[in-house]
Amino acid sequence: MEEAGTLRGLNPEVLGRMGRDDLDALATEIRRFLVASVSRNGGHLGSNLGVVELTLALHRVFDSPRDRIVWDTGHQGYVHKLVTGRAGDFAGLRRAGGLSGYPSRAESPHDVVENSHASTALSYACGMAQAGLLTGDPGRVIAVVGDGALTGGVAYEALNNIGVLGAPVLVVLNDNGRSYAPTVSTLTTAGRLEDELCDPKAPAGFFEALGIAYQGPVDGHDIASLERELTEAARHDGPIVLHVHTVKGRGYRFAEADEAKCLHDIGPFDPDTGVALARPARSYTEAFAEALLAEAAVRREVVAITAAMDGPTGLTRFKAGYPDRFFDVGIAEQHAVTAAAGMAMAGLRPVVAIYSTFLTRAFDQVYYDVGLHRLPVVFCIDRAGITGDDGPSHHGVTDLALLTKVPGMTVLAPSSYEEVGVMLRWALASRTGPVAIRWPKTEAPTAAVTGHGLAGRLVRVGTDVCLIGVGKMLGPCEEAAGLLGADGVSATVWDPRSLTPLDPAMLDHALSHRLVLVAEDGVAEGGVGAMVASALLAAGGDRSPRVLAAGVPVAYLAHGRAPDILADLGLDGPGIGARVLGHLARDHRGRAPAATP
């Protein structure tokens, strides 16, 4: 990448020798480089523009990796990557085989934690600091907590223990007033320099009550002040918080002017205008946004809950239209779910809009606080399945295996734009227990025909094999059926729609085929394919067909384009077709093993 030229040799040692004027020029160059890089590949922009001076100061005062710097959340770590010698690799940012969009232990010894889920840095830091005391390690532990991470409950659990133990952790509170959107917290907004009405001592009192010293606030864009304050904080024997004020999107006018999210994350865009290069296709998220508004207009009991992600989960218009029925709890998924349970107990119909990967953080609450009470909470699960560029921490591949094991939980998977509204309407009319509707990040195809209730939908009739495509996997199954037909194999295709319970009519029809393949973009082990195999065995006994569970392996999958990852896993049309032909060939040779993945 041409822009990486003068940054290519940058490392902490070089940084430490720079003078004040050189540092200011470097900060400007880094911002220019970030805008150019992210405009090509997409990624997290606003967060990183806001921590340029802070990152430079941290690496000048501390000796990474001997001193361990833990970023929370990790999407504000791009500048850290540049400072630690990775500028030349930025052309591959978030591309298969290239740099991760988060800290990565495989990339550099300077990346201590692969911290892409918020609010965990303080717990990591507490453990590291205590280990240092026991082993005599002289290194400091610095937790950079920002972008709303201090709204998560686990962060407060860690703060409490840091104070009780007296763990020597330096907490750098990067207070930009935001997570994805404006932060939901009275702690970090108290003491903002520009707000003369609030008490600037409020944060100090909070931390000191926990046994943690407080220092600041300090201007997070003044390198000299930051270095002075960080040096002073490093002399403190016990835990200490340095409160730093930064501006998300700093130095790029289009990010600073974006009131919604300061260009927090963005796809490829024109750096001269800040405008995305391609208009997003119609998405499942958009279908949900429209359907929820329609239902809210006729159901006054409908409320919506998000954990700091109203825009990405499709709640922006609901928030504007029904502000008194919209609840953003911050990065606190566990609280979101149990608060929804309380609302349902009191007669409301809560809709919890959440990413699949973040819902797993609250599975205990889903299972016991909602499921055990058979409460009619509706979980609308975005970014389910293989999501792509954000990598292993953001693929939503466990929700099917988990949610289908919650007693009384109905799990639905729409295969089209139109099905989202049909399923949401059914879910809000149902009062028998919780309902989960899960959909992917990818474009939502349109469908002239939709299903109804909990019935599956027969899409194509064949005689040899039965292909069951869960949600977005319906498309690849239809493609595979066409390819199989060209090879003389007649394929049935079902859209199951409801995963728990499975449609008895679909199962009965599947029994008439010699082979059944279930395609799902979640882990195969314990997933829908395993459930179909068990149900067919129970219904058909000796006459039940072999079932192939075509899903995701139990593995951490690297970042890359979602279609490429699915193709590598054999979960595209050609891959599914090849899998069927392979098993039919084995049967022809006389092998007949039990149901296999």
XYZ file of C-alpha atoms in Angstrom:
597
model
C 0.000 0.000 0.000
C 1.530 3.268 -1.097
C 0.369 5.249 1.942
C 2.218 2.863 4.264
C 5.599 4.131 3.058
C 6.629 6.390 5.941
C 4.737 4.328 8.499
C 6.254 1.019 7.426
C 9.268 1.312 9.728
C 7.281 2.549 12.711
C 7.712 0.633 15.972
C 7.741 1.527 19.688
C 11.501 2.146 19.696
C 11.298 4.568 16.761
C 8.279 6.234 18.337
C 10.152 6.775 21.591
C 12.864 8.821 19.849
C 10.485 11.286 18.173
C 10.245 14.946 19.111
C 7.016 16.830 19.789
C 6.642 18.278 16.282
C 7.305 14.884 14.732
C 4.642 13.315 16.933
C 2.019 15.832 15.853
C 2.902 15.229 12.211
C 2.742 11.463 12.803
C -0.745 11.729 14.308
C -1.935 13.582 11.212
C -0.326 11.021 8.925
C -1.873 8.107 10.823
C -5.341 9.612 10.484
C -4.824 10.100 6.754
C -3.611 6.510 6.462
C -6.561 5.114 8.418
C -9.105 6.908 6.244
C -7.405 5.660 3.070
C -7.105 2.068 4.350
C -10.613 1.692 5.704
C -12.091 3.359 2.604
C -10.797 0.373 0.621
C -11.635 -2.583 2.823
C -14.185 -1.233 5.266
C -13.749 -1.580 9.005
C -13.864 0.378 12.247
C -12.899 3.972 11.535
C -14.345 6.408 14.089
C -13.030 4.533 17.121
C -9.488 4.483 15.808
C -9.434 8.111 14.722
C -10.258 8.967 18.321
C -7.358 7.104 19.952
C -4.395 8.209 17.810
C -2.689 10.448 20.402
C -3.649 8.120 23.253
C -2.051 5.136 21.507
C 1.127 7.073 20.747
C 1.402 8.226 24.354
C 0.823 4.726 25.727
C 3.604 3.260 23.615
C 5.998 6.075 24.539
C 5.422 5.753 28.282
C 5.177 1.958 28.526
C 7.363 -0.825 27.183
C 5.089 -3.157 25.216
C 4.971 -6.149 25.257
C 6.743 -6.337 28.647
C 4.082 -3.929 29.823
C 0.817 -5.479 28.701
C -1.727 -3.197 27.031
C -5.204 -4.721 26.819
C -7.693 -2.981 24.508
C -11.403 -2.972 25.281
C -12.952 -3.065 22.873
C -10.414 -4.364 20.419
C -11.839 -2.554 17.419
C -9.967 0.559 18.626
C -6.642 -1.236 18.085
C -5.777 -0.224 14.498
C -3.354 2.515 15.622
C -1.779 0.028 18.027
C -1.176 -2.268 15.041
C 0.495 0.570 13.118
C 2.728 1.498 16.039
C 3.826 -2.125 16.454
C 5.100 -2.582 12.915
C 2.133 -3.735 10.856
C 1.538 -0.763 8.543
C 2.789 -2.709 5.528
C 0.131 -5.374 6.069
C -2.873 -3.061 6.140
C -3.746 -3.754 2.493
C -5.060 -7.107 3.742
C -7.024 -5.738 6.711
C -10.084 -7.951 7.354
C -9.409 -9.967 4.196
C -8.796 -13.714 4.172
C -5.226 -14.381 5.265
C -4.667 -10.712 6.162
C -4.716 -8.650 9.329
C -7.566 -9.174 11.741
C -9.816 -6.229 12.522
C -9.102 -6.867 16.211
C -5.988 -7.578 18.267
C -4.677 -11.036 17.364
C -2.200 -13.035 19.406
C -1.166 -14.844 16.213
C -0.143 -11.531 14.624
C 2.059 -9.950 17.244
C 3.392 -10.364 20.796
C 2.052 -6.844 21.384
C -1.517 -8.176 21.052
C -2.188 -9.554 24.503
C -5.878 -10.418 24.182
C -8.117 -11.018 21.160
C -10.648 -8.728 22.757
C -13.508 -8.183 20.333
C -16.357 -8.671 22.806
C -16.623 -5.675 25.090
C -16.179 -5.271 28.842
C -13.696 -8.101 29.482
C -10.354 -6.243 29.608
C -10.597 -5.429 33.293
C -11.021 -9.091 34.209
C -8.061 -10.076 32.034
C -6.007 -7.254 33.557
C -6.933 -8.195 37.107
C -5.785 -11.760 36.516
C -2.565 -10.680 34.839
C -1.716 -8.212 37.603
C -2.307 -10.789 40.326
C -0.172 -13.296 38.438
C 2.568 -10.672 38.174
C 2.566 -10.208 41.939
C 2.894 -13.959 42.517
C 5.609 -14.514 39.921
C 7.587 -11.328 40.452
C 6.958 -10.042 36.919
C 7.830 -6.310 36.971
C 5.686 -5.424 33.937
C 2.708 -3.084 34.249
C -0.794 -4.044 33.137
C -2.776 -1.342 31.355
C -6.441 -1.799 30.407
C -7.677 0.730 27.849
C -11.430 0.737 28.375
C -13.475 2.686 25.856
C -16.272 2.784 23.311
C -18.884 1.962 25.921
C -17.106 -1.076 27.384
C -17.722 0.298 30.879
C -21.476 -0.190 30.439
C -21.085 -3.977 30.588
C -21.790 -5.757 33.855
C -18.662 -7.905 33.842
C -16.575 -4.711 33.850
C -18.082 -3.725 37.203
C -17.489 -7.183 38.620
C -13.838 -6.791 37.654
C -13.584 -3.254 39.060
C -14.925 -4.495 42.375
C -12.319 -7.246 42.532
C -9.482 -4.971 41.390
C -10.309 -2.646 44.264
C -10.710 -5.425 46.854
C -7.455 -7.122 45.844
C -5.557 -3.899 45.310
C -4.424 -5.284 41.980
C -1.867 -2.922 40.364
C -3.870 -2.231 37.218
C -3.817 1.062 35.352
C -7.267 1.602 33.868
C -7.242 4.129 31.047
C -10.854 5.200 30.696
C -11.171 6.367 27.096
C -14.309 8.432 27.545
C -15.720 9.461 24.178
C -19.333 9.325 25.326
C -20.094 6.506 22.924
C -20.150 2.784 22.335
C -21.477 2.044 18.864
C -23.773 5.013 19.374
C -23.931 7.477 22.317
C -23.104 5.601 25.500
C -25.860 4.651 27.915
C -24.167 5.491 31.215
C -24.196 8.263 33.779
C -20.696 7.371 34.965
C -18.584 8.395 31.985
C -20.760 11.384 31.094
C -20.344 12.787 34.591
C -17.392 15.132 34.602
C -17.293 15.783 30.860
C -15.272 18.985 30.414
C -17.931 20.648 28.302
C -20.778 19.972 30.728
C -20.784 22.568 33.492
C -23.949 21.237 35.085
C -22.592 17.871 36.201
C -20.302 17.178 39.118
C -16.707 16.623 37.929
C -15.995 14.728 41.145
C -18.650 12.086 40.458
C -16.357 9.616 38.640
C -13.633 10.098 41.259
C -16.051 9.306 44.066
C -17.284 6.193 42.327
C -13.850 4.684 41.717
C -12.433 5.703 45.073
C -15.379 4.051 46.816
C -14.243 0.823 45.119
C -10.698 1.271 46.395
C -9.337 2.517 43.065
C -7.463 5.815 42.847
C -8.710 8.347 40.292
C -6.722 10.752 38.142
C -7.944 13.225 35.524
C -9.757 14.076 33.430
C -7.152 14.807 30.764
C -7.405 15.883 27.119
C -6.921 12.696 25.115
C -5.648 14.560 22.068
C -2.781 16.354 23.838
C 0.192 13.974 23.673
C 2.325 15.928 26.138
C -0.434 15.987 28.754
C -1.174 12.311 28.200
C 2.458 11.322 28.650
C 2.749 13.372 31.826
C -0.441 11.886 33.334
C 0.383 8.315 32.270
C 3.855 8.599 33.809
C 2.398 9.854 37.054
C -0.258 7.118 37.106
C 2.402 4.465 36.488
C 4.101 5.453 39.774
C 1.004 4.516 41.779
C 1.423 1.254 43.690
C -2.173 0.050 43.523
C -5.074 0.239 41.066
C -5.708 3.601 39.434
C -8.015 5.041 36.778
C -6.804 7.715 34.366
C -9.873 9.428 32.898
C -9.186 10.525 29.304
C -11.572 12.542 27.146
C -11.416 11.846 23.406
C -13.542 12.632 20.374
C -14.669 9.674 18.312
C -13.914 10.267 14.636
C -11.376 13.008 15.465
C -9.675 14.648 12.491
C -12.001 13.395 9.741
C -14.874 15.807 9.307
C -17.312 13.271 7.904
C -16.822 11.032 10.950
C -17.154 13.944 13.374
C -20.360 15.037 11.613
C -21.948 11.583 11.735
C -24.203 11.990 14.757
C -25.494 8.434 14.548
C -22.198 6.586 14.972
C -19.195 8.765 13.972
C -18.485 6.279 11.148
C -17.885 3.685 13.847
C -17.909 0.961 11.228
C -18.317 1.348 7.508
C -17.875 -0.577 4.272
C -15.716 0.716 1.431
C -16.381 4.430 0.915
C -15.222 7.525 -0.954
C -12.693 9.226 1.358
C -13.374 12.604 -0.261
C -17.068 12.517 0.677
C -17.399 9.884 3.407
C -20.174 8.242 1.369
C -20.373 4.453 1.004
C -19.470 3.240 -2.483
C -22.378 0.821 -2.769
C -25.913 1.085 -1.462
C -26.646 -1.983 0.687
C -29.038 -4.473 -0.826
C -32.330 -5.207 0.907
C -31.432 -7.021 4.077
C -33.144 -9.194 6.652
C -32.453 -6.405 9.145
C -34.400 -3.959 7.001
C -37.277 -6.452 6.792
C -37.306 -6.685 10.587
C -37.266 -2.896 10.986
C -40.326 -2.529 8.762
C -42.184 -5.440 10.324
C -41.574 -4.239 13.889
C -42.917 -0.781 13.097
C -46.032 -2.307 11.597
C -46.619 -4.508 14.638
C -45.901 -1.692 17.114
C -48.560 0.441 15.449
C -51.290 -2.088 16.310
C -49.823 -3.589 19.495
C -49.206 -1.005 22.213
C -47.660 -3.656 24.435
C -44.716 -4.159 22.065
C -41.400 -2.769 23.341
C -37.899 -3.090 21.899
C -34.639 -3.676 23.753
C -31.072 -3.370 22.467
C -27.631 -3.697 24.020
C -26.029 -0.565 22.519
C -26.780 -1.630 18.930
C -30.003 0.074 17.854
C -28.724 0.973 14.373
C -27.141 -2.348 13.378
C -30.109 -4.372 14.641
C -32.714 -2.265 12.829
C -34.238 -0.344 15.743
C -33.401 3.211 14.688
C -36.843 4.006 13.273
C -38.591 2.291 16.176
C -36.536 4.413 18.579
C -37.614 7.585 16.761
C -41.260 6.600 16.496
C -41.742 5.070 19.942
C -39.092 6.544 22.253
C -41.017 5.593 25.391
C -41.127 1.952 24.257
C -37.452 1.730 23.299
C -34.768 0.652 25.783
C -31.008 0.732 25.181
C -29.305 -0.913 28.149
C -25.724 -0.384 26.985
C -23.318 -3.262 26.448
C -25.174 -5.405 28.963
C -26.698 -8.399 27.206
C -27.440 -10.355 30.373
C -29.381 -7.443 31.824
C -31.217 -6.945 28.514
C -32.568 -10.493 28.579
C -33.618 -10.552 32.227
C -35.139 -7.064 31.982
C -37.136 -8.388 29.029
C -38.287 -11.253 31.246
C -39.514 -8.764 33.837
C -41.347 -6.767 31.185
C -43.031 -9.918 29.894
C -44.092 -10.877 33.411
C -45.737 -7.462 33.730
C -47.728 -7.803 30.505
C -45.506 -6.227 27.850
C -44.306 -7.996 24.700
C -40.570 -7.365 24.636
C -38.573 -7.806 21.446
C -34.847 -8.225 22.130
C -32.832 -7.328 19.021
C -29.311 -8.681 19.297
C -26.435 -10.167 17.326
C -26.091 -13.943 17.488
C -22.529 -13.736 18.822
C -23.604 -11.401 21.632
C -26.673 -13.423 22.588
C -24.400 -16.261 23.659
C -23.136 -13.999 26.452
C -26.627 -14.118 27.956
C -27.521 -17.753 27.388
C -27.922 -18.416 31.111
C -30.550 -15.665 31.246
C -32.263 -16.991 28.119
C -32.383 -20.512 29.531
C -33.434 -19.774 33.104
C -34.828 -16.263 33.391
C -36.931 -16.478 30.240
C -37.197 -20.158 29.320
C -37.871 -21.575 32.768
C -40.787 -19.160 33.185
C -42.147 -19.826 29.664
C -42.213 -16.076 29.070
C -43.292 -14.689 25.676
C -40.083 -12.803 24.925
C -39.209 -12.510 21.228
C -35.493 -12.716 20.388
C -34.673 -11.217 17.007
C -31.194 -12.476 16.259
C -29.157 -10.643 13.649
C -25.800 -11.670 12.105
C -26.597 -15.369 12.569
C -24.348 -17.840 10.796
C -21.086 -17.032 9.016
C -20.673 -13.255 9.114
C -17.321 -12.851 7.367
C -14.894 -9.966 7.876
C -14.970 -9.692 11.667
C -13.704 -13.226 12.169
C -14.085 -15.973 14.765
C -15.495 -13.819 17.556
C -18.352 -12.571 15.380
C -19.518 -15.637 13.469
C -22.940 -16.518 14.863
C -22.631 -20.282 14.606
C -23.740 -21.505 18.040
C -27.229 -19.981 18.414
C -29.045 -22.895 16.730
C -27.358 -25.555 18.836
C -28.037 -23.558 22.018
C -31.522 -22.153 21.493
C -33.028 -25.407 20.225
C -32.148 -26.913 23.618
C -34.214 -24.398 25.614
C -37.419 -26.213 26.645
C -40.469 -24.518 25.172
C -38.430 -22.230 22.887
C -39.726 -21.851 19.334
C -36.878 -21.202 16.887
C -37.678 -19.802 13.441
C -35.402 -19.160 10.459
C -36.679 -16.984 7.603
C -35.391 -17.696 4.111
C -36.618 -14.451 2.532
C -37.333 -10.800 3.182
C -41.069 -11.433 3.358
C -40.788 -14.314 5.831
C -39.329 -12.035 8.513
C -42.596 -10.114 8.858
C -44.686 -13.283 8.737
C -42.658 -14.850 11.530
C -42.555 -11.723 13.705
C -46.329 -11.386 13.462
C -46.757 -15.030 14.500
C -44.257 -14.656 17.353
C -46.046 -11.627 18.818
C -49.402 -13.407 18.584
C -48.045 -16.491 20.362
C -48.145 -16.605 24.157
C -46.953 -20.144 24.809
C -43.334 -19.238 25.492
C -40.252 -17.541 24.057
C -39.631 -17.303 20.325
C -36.322 -16.781 18.549
C -36.115 -15.602 14.946
C -32.618 -15.721 13.487
C -31.321 -14.284 10.234
C -27.977 -13.593 8.520
C -26.103 -10.442 7.609
C -26.385 -11.131 3.885
C -28.885 -9.862 1.332
C -32.431 -11.139 1.798
C -33.959 -12.685 -1.342
C -37.569 -11.867 -2.165
C -40.213 -14.560 -2.274
C -43.615 -14.560 -3.958
C -44.753 -17.325 -1.604
C -44.313 -17.476 2.161
C -45.133 -20.095 4.725
C -47.517 -19.872 7.665
C -47.466 -20.694 11.346
C -44.998 -23.429 12.240
C -45.394 -25.337 8.984
C -42.458 -26.015 6.709
C -42.707 -25.119 3.039
C -42.221 -27.669 0.269
C -40.246 -25.852 -2.429
C -39.393 -28.659 -4.857
C -40.541 -32.273 -5.156
C -38.158 -35.102 -5.973
C -37.773 -38.798 -5.267
C -34.149 -39.630 -4.441
C -32.850 -37.167 -1.874
C -34.451 -34.604 0.415
C -32.580 -31.333 0.964
C -33.636 -29.243 3.975
C -32.195 -25.723 3.846
C -32.268 -23.794 7.123
C -32.883 -20.076 6.567
C -30.412 -18.631 4.068
C -29.222 -22.156 3.229
C -32.432 -22.701 1.277
C -30.834 -20.948 -1.717
C -27.792 -23.250 -1.863
C -30.086 -26.280 -1.488
C -32.162 -25.127 -4.449
C -28.993 -24.628 -6.468
C -27.749 -28.079 -5.440
C -31.059 -29.640 -6.472
C -30.642 -28.200 -9.965
C -27.063 -29.500 -10.213
C -28.114 -32.939 -8.955
C -30.888 -33.069 -11.539
C -28.290 -32.662 -14.264
C -26.581 -35.765 -12.836
C -29.794 -37.771 -12.824
C -30.544 -37.391 -9.109
C -34.080 -36.195 -8.261
C -34.086 -33.876 -5.235
C -36.815 -32.608 -2.958
C -36.204 -29.235 -1.265
C -37.843 -28.104 1.975
C -37.737 -24.757 3.723
C -38.226 -25.908 7.344
C -39.055 -22.404 8.683
C -39.632 -23.762 12.217
C -36.674 -25.596 13.753
C -38.243 -26.239 17.124
C -40.709 -27.697 16.711
C -39.949 -29.411 13.402
C -42.922 -29.771 11.067
C -44.261 -33.380 11.282
C -45.429 -33.184 7.648
C -41.897 -32.348 6.516
C -40.438 -35.201 8.541
C -43.017 -37.641 7.197
C -42.243 -36.612 3.621
C -38.497 -36.878 4.238
C -38.953 -40.513 5.271
C -39.811 -41.428 1.683
C -36.294 -40.568 0.450
C -33.175 -42.701 0.676
C -31.011 -39.767 1.755
C -31.738 -36.546 3.675
C -29.310 -33.638 3.868
C -29.845 -30.755 6.293
C -27.849 -27.614 5.432
C -27.376 -25.060 8.220
C -24.955 -22.177 8.802
C -24.391 -23.172 12.416
C -22.383 -25.911 14.092
C -23.468 -29.303 12.807
C -22.815 -31.050 16.097
C -26.001 -30.695 18.131
C -27.606 -28.588 15.430
C -30.724 -28.924 13.294
C -29.361 -31.817 11.241
C -28.830 -33.845 14.399
C -32.379 -33.052 15.497
C -33.806 -34.150 12.127
C -31.790 -37.393 12.260
C -33.111 -38.152 15.743
C -36.711 -37.358 14.764
C -36.586 -39.487 11.611
C -35.053 -42.401 13.484
C -37.796 -42.179 16.104
C -40.509 -41.990 13.441
C -39.158 -44.446 10.878
C -37.090 -46.939 12.800
C -35.413 -49.353 10.389
C -36.890 -47.586 7.366
C -35.466 -44.176 8.268
C -33.083 -42.695 5.690
C -29.518 -41.709 6.322
C -29.239 -38.050 7.391
C -26.260 -35.861 6.488
C -25.784 -32.912 8.832
C -24.124 -30.332 6.580
C -23.086 -27.541 8.876
C -20.153 -25.701 10.384
C -17.414 -27.620 12.216
C -16.673 -27.046 15.879
C -13.779 -24.682 15.191
C -12.829 -21.005 15.308
C -13.185 -19.827 11.722
C -10.920 -17.027 10.497
C -12.140 -13.837 8.861
C -12.875 -13.626 5.144
C -15.786 -13.128 2.751
C -18.814 -15.083 3.983
C -19.506 -16.727 0.582
C -15.889 -17.899 0.380
C -15.981 -19.374 3.881
C -19.226 -21.203 3.139
C -17.810 -22.530 -0.128
C -14.679 -23.761 1.670
C -16.953 -25.617 4.093
C -18.945 -27.203 1.258
C -22.024 -25.188 2.168
C -22.691 -23.635 -1.222
C -24.740 -25.220 -4.009
C -21.862 -27.134 -5.652
C -20.549 -28.274 -2.273
C -23.920 -29.622 -1.157
C -24.424 -31.342 -4.494
C -20.977 -32.938 -4.339
C -21.630 -34.170 -0.801
C -24.862 -35.842 -1.881
C -23.238 -37.490 -4.911
C -20.363 -38.712 -2.763
C -22.669 -40.426 -0.287
C -24.838 -41.914 -2.999
C -21.707 -43.345 -4.609
C -20.694 -44.951 -1.319
C -24.121 -46.505 -0.974
C -23.790 -47.875 -4.499
C -20.531 -49.567 -3.454
C -22.393 -51.242 -0.615
C -21.403 -49.030 2.322
C -24.217 -47.922 4.592
C -22.857 -46.189 7.719
C -25.084 -44.454 10.213
C -26.029 -40.786 10.065
C -22.890 -38.712 9.570
C -21.942 -35.064 9.403
